Tab-separated table of N, CA, C and O in Angstrom:
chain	number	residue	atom	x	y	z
A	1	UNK	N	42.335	-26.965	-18.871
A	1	UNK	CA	42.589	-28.156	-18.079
A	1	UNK	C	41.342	-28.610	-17.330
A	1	UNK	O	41.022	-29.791	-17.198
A	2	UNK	N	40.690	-27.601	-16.868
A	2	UNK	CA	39.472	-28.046	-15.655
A	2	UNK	C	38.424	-28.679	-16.983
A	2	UNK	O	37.699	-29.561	-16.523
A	3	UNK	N	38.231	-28.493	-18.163
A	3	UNK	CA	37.512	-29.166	-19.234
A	3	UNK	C	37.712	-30.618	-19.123
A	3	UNK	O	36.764	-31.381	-18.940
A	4	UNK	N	39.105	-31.071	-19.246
A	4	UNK	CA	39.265	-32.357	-19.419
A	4	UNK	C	39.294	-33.336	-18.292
A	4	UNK	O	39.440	-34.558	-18.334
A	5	UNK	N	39.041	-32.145	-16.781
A	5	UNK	CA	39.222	-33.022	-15.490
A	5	UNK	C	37.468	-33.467	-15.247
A	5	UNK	O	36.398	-32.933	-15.540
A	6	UNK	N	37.828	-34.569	-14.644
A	6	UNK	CA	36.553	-34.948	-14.300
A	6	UNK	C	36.237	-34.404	-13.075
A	6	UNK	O	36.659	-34.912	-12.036
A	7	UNK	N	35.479	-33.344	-13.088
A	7	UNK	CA	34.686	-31.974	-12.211
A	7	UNK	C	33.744	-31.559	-13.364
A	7	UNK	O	33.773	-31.611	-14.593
A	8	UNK	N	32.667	-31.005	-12.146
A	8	UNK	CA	31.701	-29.903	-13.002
A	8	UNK	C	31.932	-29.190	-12.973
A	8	UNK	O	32.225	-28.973	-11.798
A	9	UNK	N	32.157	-27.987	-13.793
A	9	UNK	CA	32.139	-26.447	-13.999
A	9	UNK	C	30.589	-25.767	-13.682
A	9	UNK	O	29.412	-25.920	-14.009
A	10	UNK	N	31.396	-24.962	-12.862
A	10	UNK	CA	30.149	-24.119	-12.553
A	10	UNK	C	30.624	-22.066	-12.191
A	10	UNK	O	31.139	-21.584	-11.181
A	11	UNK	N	30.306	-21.574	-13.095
A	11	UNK	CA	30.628	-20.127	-12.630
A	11	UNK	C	29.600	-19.612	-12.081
A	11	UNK	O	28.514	-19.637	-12.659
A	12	UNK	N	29.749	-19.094	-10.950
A	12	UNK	CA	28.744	-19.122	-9.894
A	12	UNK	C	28.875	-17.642	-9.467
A	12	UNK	O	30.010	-17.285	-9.153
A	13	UNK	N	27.545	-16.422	-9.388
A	13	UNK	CA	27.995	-15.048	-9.450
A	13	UNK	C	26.641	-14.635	-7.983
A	13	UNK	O	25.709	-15.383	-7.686
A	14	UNK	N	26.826	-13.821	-7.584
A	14	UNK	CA	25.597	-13.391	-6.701
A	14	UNK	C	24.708	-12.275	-7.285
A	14	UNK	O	23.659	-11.951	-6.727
A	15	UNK	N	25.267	-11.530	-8.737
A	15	UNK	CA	24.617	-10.785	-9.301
A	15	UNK	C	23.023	-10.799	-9.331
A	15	UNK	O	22.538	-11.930	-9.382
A	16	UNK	N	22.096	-9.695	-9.309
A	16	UNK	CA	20.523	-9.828	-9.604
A	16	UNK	C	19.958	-8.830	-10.753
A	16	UNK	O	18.776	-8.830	-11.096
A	17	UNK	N	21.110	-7.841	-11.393
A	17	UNK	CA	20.860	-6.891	-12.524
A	17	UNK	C	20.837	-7.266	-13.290
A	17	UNK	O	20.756	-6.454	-14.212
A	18	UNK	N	20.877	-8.686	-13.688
A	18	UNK	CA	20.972	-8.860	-15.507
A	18	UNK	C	20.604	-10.996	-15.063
A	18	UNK	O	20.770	-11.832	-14.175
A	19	UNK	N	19.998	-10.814	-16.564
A	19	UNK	CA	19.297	-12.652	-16.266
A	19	UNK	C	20.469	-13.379	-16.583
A	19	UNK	O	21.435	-12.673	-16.871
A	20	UNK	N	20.644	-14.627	-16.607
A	20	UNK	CA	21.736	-15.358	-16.803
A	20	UNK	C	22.355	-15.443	-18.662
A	20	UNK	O	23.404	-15.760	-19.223
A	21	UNK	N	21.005	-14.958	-19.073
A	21	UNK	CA	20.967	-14.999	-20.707
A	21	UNK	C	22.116	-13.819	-21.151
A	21	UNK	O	22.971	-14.080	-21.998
A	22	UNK	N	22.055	-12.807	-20.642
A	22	UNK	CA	22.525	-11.528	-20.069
A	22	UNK	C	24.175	-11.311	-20.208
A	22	UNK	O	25.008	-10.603	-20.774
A	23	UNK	N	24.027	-12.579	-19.164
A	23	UNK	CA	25.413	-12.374	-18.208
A	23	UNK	C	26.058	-13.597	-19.172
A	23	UNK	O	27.266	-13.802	-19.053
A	24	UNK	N	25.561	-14.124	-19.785
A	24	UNK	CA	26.073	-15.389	-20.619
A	24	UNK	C	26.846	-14.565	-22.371
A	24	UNK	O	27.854	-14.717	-23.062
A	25	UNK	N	25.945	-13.951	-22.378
A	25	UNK	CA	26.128	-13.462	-23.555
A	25	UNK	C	27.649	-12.318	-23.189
A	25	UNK	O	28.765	-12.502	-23.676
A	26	UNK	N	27.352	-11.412	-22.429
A	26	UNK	CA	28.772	-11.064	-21.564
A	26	UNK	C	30.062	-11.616	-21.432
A	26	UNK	O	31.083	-10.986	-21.710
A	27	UNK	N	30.046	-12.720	-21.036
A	27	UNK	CA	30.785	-13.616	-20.950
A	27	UNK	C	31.709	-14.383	-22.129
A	27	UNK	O	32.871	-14.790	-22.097
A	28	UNK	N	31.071	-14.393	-22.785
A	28	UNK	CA	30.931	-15.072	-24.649
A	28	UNK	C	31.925	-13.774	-24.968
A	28	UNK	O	33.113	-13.882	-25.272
A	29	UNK	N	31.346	-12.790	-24.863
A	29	UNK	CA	31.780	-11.639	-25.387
A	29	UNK	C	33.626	-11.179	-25.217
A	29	UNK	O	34.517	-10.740	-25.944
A	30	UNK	N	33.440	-11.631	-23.716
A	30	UNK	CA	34.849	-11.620	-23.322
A	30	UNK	C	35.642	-12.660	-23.372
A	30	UNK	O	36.680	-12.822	-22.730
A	31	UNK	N	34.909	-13.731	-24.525
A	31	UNK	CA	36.326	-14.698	-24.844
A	31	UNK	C	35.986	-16.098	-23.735
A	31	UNK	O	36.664	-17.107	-23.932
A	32	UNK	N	35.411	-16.113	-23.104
A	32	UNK	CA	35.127	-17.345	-22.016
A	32	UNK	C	34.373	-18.455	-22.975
A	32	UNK	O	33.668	-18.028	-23.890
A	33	UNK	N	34.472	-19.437	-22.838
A	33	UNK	CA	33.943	-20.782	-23.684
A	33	UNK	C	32.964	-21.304	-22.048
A	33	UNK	O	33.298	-21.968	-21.067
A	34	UNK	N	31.899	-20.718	-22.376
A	34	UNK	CA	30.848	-21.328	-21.358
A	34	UNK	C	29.664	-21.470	-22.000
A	34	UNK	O	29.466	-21.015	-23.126
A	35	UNK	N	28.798	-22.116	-21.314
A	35	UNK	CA	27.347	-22.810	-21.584
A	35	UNK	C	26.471	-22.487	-20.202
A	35	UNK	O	26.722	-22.719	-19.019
A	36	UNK	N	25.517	-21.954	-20.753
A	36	UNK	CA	24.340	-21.169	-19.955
A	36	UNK	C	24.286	-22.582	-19.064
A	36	UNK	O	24.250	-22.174	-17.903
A	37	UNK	N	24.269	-23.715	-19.039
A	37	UNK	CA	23.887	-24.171	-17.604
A	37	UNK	C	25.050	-24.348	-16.697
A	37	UNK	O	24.968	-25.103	-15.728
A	38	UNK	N	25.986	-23.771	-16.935
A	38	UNK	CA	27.549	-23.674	-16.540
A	38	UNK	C	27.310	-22.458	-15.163
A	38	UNK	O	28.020	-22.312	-14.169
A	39	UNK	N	26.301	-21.855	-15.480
A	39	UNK	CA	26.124	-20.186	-14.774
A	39	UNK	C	24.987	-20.476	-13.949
A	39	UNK	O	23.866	-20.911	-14.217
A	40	UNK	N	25.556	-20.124	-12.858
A	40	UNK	CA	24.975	-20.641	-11.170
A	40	UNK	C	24.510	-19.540	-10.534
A	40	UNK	O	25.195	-19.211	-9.565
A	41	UNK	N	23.278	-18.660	-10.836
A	41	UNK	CA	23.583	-16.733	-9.930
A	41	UNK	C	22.394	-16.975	-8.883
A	41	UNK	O	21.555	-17.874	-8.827
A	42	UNK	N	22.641	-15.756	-8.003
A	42	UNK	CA	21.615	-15.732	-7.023
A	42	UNK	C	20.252	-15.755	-7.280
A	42	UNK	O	19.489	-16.081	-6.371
A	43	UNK	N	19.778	-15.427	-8.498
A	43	UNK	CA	18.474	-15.103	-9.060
A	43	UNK	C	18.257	-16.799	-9.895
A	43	UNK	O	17.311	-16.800	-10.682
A	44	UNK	N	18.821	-17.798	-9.813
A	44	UNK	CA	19.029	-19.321	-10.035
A	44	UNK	C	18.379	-19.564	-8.677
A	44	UNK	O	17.230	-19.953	-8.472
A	45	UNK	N	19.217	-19.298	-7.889
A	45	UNK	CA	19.017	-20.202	-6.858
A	45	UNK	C	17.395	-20.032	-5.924
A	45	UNK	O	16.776	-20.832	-5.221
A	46	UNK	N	17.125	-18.594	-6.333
A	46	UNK	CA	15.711	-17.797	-5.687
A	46	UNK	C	14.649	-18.848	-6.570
A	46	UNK	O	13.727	-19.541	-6.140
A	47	UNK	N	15.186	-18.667	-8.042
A	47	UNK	CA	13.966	-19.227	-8.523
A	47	UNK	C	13.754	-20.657	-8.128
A	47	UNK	O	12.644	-21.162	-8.294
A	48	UNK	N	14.757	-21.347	-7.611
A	48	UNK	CA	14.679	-22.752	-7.780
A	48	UNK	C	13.748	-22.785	-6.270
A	48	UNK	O	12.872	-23.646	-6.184
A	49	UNK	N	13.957	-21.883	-5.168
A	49	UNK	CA	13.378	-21.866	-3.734
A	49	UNK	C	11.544	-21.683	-4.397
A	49	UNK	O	10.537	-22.187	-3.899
A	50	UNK	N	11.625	-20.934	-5.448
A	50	UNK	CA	10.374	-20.330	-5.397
A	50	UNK	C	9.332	-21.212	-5.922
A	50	UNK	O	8.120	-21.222	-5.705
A	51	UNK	N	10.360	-22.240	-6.949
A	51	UNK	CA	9.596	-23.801	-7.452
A	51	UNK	C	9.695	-24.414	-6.243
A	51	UNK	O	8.588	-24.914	-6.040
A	52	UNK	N	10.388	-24.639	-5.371
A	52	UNK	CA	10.180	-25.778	-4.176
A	52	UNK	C	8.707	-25.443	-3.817
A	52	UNK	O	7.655	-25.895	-4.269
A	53	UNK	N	9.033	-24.227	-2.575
A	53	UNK	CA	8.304	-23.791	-2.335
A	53	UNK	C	6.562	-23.426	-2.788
A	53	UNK	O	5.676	-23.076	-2.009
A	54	UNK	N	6.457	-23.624	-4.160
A	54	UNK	CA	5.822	-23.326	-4.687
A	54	UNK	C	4.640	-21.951	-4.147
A	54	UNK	O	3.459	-22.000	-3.802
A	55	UNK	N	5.644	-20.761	-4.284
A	55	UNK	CA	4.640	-19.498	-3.718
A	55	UNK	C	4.900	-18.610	-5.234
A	55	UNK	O	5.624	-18.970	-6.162
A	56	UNK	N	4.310	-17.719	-5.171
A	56	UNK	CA	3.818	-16.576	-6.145
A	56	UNK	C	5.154	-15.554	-5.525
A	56	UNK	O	5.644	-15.655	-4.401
A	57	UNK	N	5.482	-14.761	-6.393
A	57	UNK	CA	6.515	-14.121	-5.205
A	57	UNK	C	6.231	-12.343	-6.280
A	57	UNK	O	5.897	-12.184	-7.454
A	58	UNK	N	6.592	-11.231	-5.073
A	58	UNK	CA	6.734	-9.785	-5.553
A	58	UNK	C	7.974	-9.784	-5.980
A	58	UNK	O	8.863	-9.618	-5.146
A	59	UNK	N	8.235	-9.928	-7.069
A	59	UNK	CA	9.936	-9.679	-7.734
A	59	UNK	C	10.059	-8.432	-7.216
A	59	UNK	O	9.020	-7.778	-7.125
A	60	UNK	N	11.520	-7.732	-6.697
A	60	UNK	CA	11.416	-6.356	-6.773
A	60	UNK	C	13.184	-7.074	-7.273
A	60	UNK	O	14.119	-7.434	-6.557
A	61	UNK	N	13.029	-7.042	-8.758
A	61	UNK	CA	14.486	-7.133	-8.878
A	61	UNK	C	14.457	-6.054	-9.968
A	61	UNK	O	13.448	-5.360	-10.096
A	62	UNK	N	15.507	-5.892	-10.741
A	62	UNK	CA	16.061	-5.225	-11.876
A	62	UNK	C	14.936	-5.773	-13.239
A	62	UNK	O	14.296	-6.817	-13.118
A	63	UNK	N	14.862	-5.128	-14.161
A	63	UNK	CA	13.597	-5.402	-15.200
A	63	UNK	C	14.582	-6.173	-16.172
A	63	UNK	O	14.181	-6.627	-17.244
A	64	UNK	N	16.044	-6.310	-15.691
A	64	UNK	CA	16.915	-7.175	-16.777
A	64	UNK	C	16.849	-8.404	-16.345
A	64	UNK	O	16.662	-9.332	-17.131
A	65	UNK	N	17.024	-8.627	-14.746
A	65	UNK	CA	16.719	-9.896	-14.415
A	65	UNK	C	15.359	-10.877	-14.260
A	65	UNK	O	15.084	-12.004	-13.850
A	66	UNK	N	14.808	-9.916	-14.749
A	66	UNK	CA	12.720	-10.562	-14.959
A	66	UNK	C	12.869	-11.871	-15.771
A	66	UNK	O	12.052	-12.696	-15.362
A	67	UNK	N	13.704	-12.387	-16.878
A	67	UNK	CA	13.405	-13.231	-18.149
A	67	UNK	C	13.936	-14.224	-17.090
A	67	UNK	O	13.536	-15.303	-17.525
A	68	UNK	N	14.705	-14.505	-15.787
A	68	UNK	CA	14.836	-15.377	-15.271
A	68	UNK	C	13.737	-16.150	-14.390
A	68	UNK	O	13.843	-17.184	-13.730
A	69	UNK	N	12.726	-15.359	-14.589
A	69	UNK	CA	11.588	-15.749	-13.881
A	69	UNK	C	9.809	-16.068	-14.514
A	69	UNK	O	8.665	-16.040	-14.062
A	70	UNK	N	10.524	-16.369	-15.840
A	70	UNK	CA	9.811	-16.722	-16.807
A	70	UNK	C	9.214	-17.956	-16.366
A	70	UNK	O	9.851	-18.964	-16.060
A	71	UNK	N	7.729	-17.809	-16.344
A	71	UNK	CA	7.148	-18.926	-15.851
A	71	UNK	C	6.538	-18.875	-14.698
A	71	UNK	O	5.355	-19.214	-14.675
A	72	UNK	N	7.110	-18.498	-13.621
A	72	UNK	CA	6.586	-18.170	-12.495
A	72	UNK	C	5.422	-17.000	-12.332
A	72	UNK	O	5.374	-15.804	-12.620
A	73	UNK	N	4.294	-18.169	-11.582
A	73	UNK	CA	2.943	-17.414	-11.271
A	73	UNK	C	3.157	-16.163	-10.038
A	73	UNK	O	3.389	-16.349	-8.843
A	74	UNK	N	2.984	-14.773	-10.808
A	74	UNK	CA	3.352	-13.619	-9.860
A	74	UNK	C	2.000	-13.077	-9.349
A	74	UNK	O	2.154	-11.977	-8.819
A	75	UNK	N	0.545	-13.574	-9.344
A	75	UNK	CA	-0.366	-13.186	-9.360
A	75	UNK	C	-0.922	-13.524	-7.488
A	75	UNK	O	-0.881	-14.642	-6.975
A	76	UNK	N	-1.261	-12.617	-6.981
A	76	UNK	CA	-1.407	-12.068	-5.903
A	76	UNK	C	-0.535	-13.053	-5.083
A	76	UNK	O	-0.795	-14.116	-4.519
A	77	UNK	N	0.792	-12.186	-5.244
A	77	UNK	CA	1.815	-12.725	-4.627
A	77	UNK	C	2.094	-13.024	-2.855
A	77	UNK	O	1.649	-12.123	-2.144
A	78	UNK	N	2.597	-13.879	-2.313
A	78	UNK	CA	2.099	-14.756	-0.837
A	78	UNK	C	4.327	-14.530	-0.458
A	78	UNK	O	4.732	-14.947	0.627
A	79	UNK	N	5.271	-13.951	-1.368
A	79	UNK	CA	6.473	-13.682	-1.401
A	79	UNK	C	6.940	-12.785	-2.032
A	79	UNK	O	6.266	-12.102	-2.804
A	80	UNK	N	8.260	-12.608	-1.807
A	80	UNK	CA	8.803	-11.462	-2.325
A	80	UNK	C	10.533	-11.607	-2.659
A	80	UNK	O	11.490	-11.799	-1.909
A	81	UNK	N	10.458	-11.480	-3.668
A	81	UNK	CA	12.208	-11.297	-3.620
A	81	UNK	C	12.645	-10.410	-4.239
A	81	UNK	O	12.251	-10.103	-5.364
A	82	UNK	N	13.751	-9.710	-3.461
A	82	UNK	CA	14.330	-8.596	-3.686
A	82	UNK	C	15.839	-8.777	-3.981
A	82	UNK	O	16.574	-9.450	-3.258
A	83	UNK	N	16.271	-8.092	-5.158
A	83	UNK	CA	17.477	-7.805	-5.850
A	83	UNK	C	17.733	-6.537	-5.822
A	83	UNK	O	17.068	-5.742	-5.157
A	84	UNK	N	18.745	-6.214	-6.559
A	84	UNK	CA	19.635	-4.782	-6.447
A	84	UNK	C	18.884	-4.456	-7.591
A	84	UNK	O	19.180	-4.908	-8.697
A	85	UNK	N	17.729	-3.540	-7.358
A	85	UNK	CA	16.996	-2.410	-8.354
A	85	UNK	C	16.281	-1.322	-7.917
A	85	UNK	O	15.053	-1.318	-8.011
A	86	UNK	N	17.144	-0.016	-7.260
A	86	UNK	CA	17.100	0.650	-7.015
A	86	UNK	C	15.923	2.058	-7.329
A	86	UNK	O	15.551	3.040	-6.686
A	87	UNK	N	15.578	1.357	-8.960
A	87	UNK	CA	14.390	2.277	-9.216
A	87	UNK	C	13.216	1.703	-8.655
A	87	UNK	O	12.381	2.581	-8.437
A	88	UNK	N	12.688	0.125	-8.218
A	88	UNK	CA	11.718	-0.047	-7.341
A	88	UNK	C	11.812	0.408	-6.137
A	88	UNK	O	10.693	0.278	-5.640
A	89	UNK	N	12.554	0.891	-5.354
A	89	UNK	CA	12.365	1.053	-3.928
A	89	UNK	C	12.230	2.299	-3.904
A	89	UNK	O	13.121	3.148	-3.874
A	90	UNK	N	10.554	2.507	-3.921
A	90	UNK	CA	9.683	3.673	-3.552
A	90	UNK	C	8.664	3.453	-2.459
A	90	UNK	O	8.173	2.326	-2.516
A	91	UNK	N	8.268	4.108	-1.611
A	91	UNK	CA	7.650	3.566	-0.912
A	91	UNK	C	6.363	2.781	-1.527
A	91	UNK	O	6.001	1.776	-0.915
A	92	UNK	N	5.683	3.146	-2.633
A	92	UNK	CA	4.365	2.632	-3.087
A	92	UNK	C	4.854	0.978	-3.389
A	92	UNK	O	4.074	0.056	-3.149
A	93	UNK	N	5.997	0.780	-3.846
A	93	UNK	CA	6.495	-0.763	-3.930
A	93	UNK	C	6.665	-1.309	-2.757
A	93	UNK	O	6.038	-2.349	-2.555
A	94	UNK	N	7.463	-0.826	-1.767
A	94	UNK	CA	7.668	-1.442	-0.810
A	94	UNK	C	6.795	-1.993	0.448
A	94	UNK	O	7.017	-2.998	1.124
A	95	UNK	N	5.624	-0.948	0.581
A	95	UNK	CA	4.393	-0.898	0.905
A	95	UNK	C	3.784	-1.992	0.510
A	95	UNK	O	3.650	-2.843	1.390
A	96	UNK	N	3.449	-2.196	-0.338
A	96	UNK	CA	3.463	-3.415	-1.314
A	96	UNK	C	3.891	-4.925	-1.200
A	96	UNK	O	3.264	-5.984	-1.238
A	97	UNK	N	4.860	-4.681	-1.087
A	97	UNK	CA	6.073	-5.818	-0.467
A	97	UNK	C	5.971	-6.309	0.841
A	97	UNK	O	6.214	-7.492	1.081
A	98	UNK	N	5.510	-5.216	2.034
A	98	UNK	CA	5.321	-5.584	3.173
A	98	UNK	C	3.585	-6.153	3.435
A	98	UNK	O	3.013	-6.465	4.479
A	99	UNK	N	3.355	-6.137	2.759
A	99	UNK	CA	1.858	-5.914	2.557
A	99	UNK	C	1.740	-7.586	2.321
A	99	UNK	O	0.647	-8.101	2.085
């Protein structure tokens, strides 16, 4: 029904472990009839701050959610954004991060 109503669809997740390509394909999997620009996640909305903004940023996210940040100049980074990836948070990263 929400197809034929005039509204946008938007599935909208706060996830940062997996890229939207990821979570799309997931989705597919379980029978949902969606389209990758349908999928709204927190790691969307970072990147879109990080084009405003236009800064370099320290990803410390998950190495699944990296392909969402395709494009973005990470080279002596002036930001930082952090997701749920538990194998970066060592001090030599975080050090890093504060740095």
């Amino acid at each position: 029904r929400l197809r034929s109503a005039p509204v946008t669809i938007r599935f909208v997740t706060n996830t940062t472990k997996e890229s939207k390509r990821d979570l799309l394909e997931r989705l597919r999997g379980l029978g949902f009839d969606i389209a990758e620009n349908e999928i709204f996640t927190s790691l969307t909305a970072a990147r879109n701050l990080l084009e405003q903004k236009h800064v370099r940023p320290l990803l410390l996210v998950d190495d699944k959610a990296l392909p969402d940040f395709t494009g973005i100049g990470t080279d002596d980074p002036n930001a930082v954004v952090v997701g749920l990836a538990p194998e970066h948070f060592h001090y030599e990263m975080m050090n890093r991060a504060f740095r």
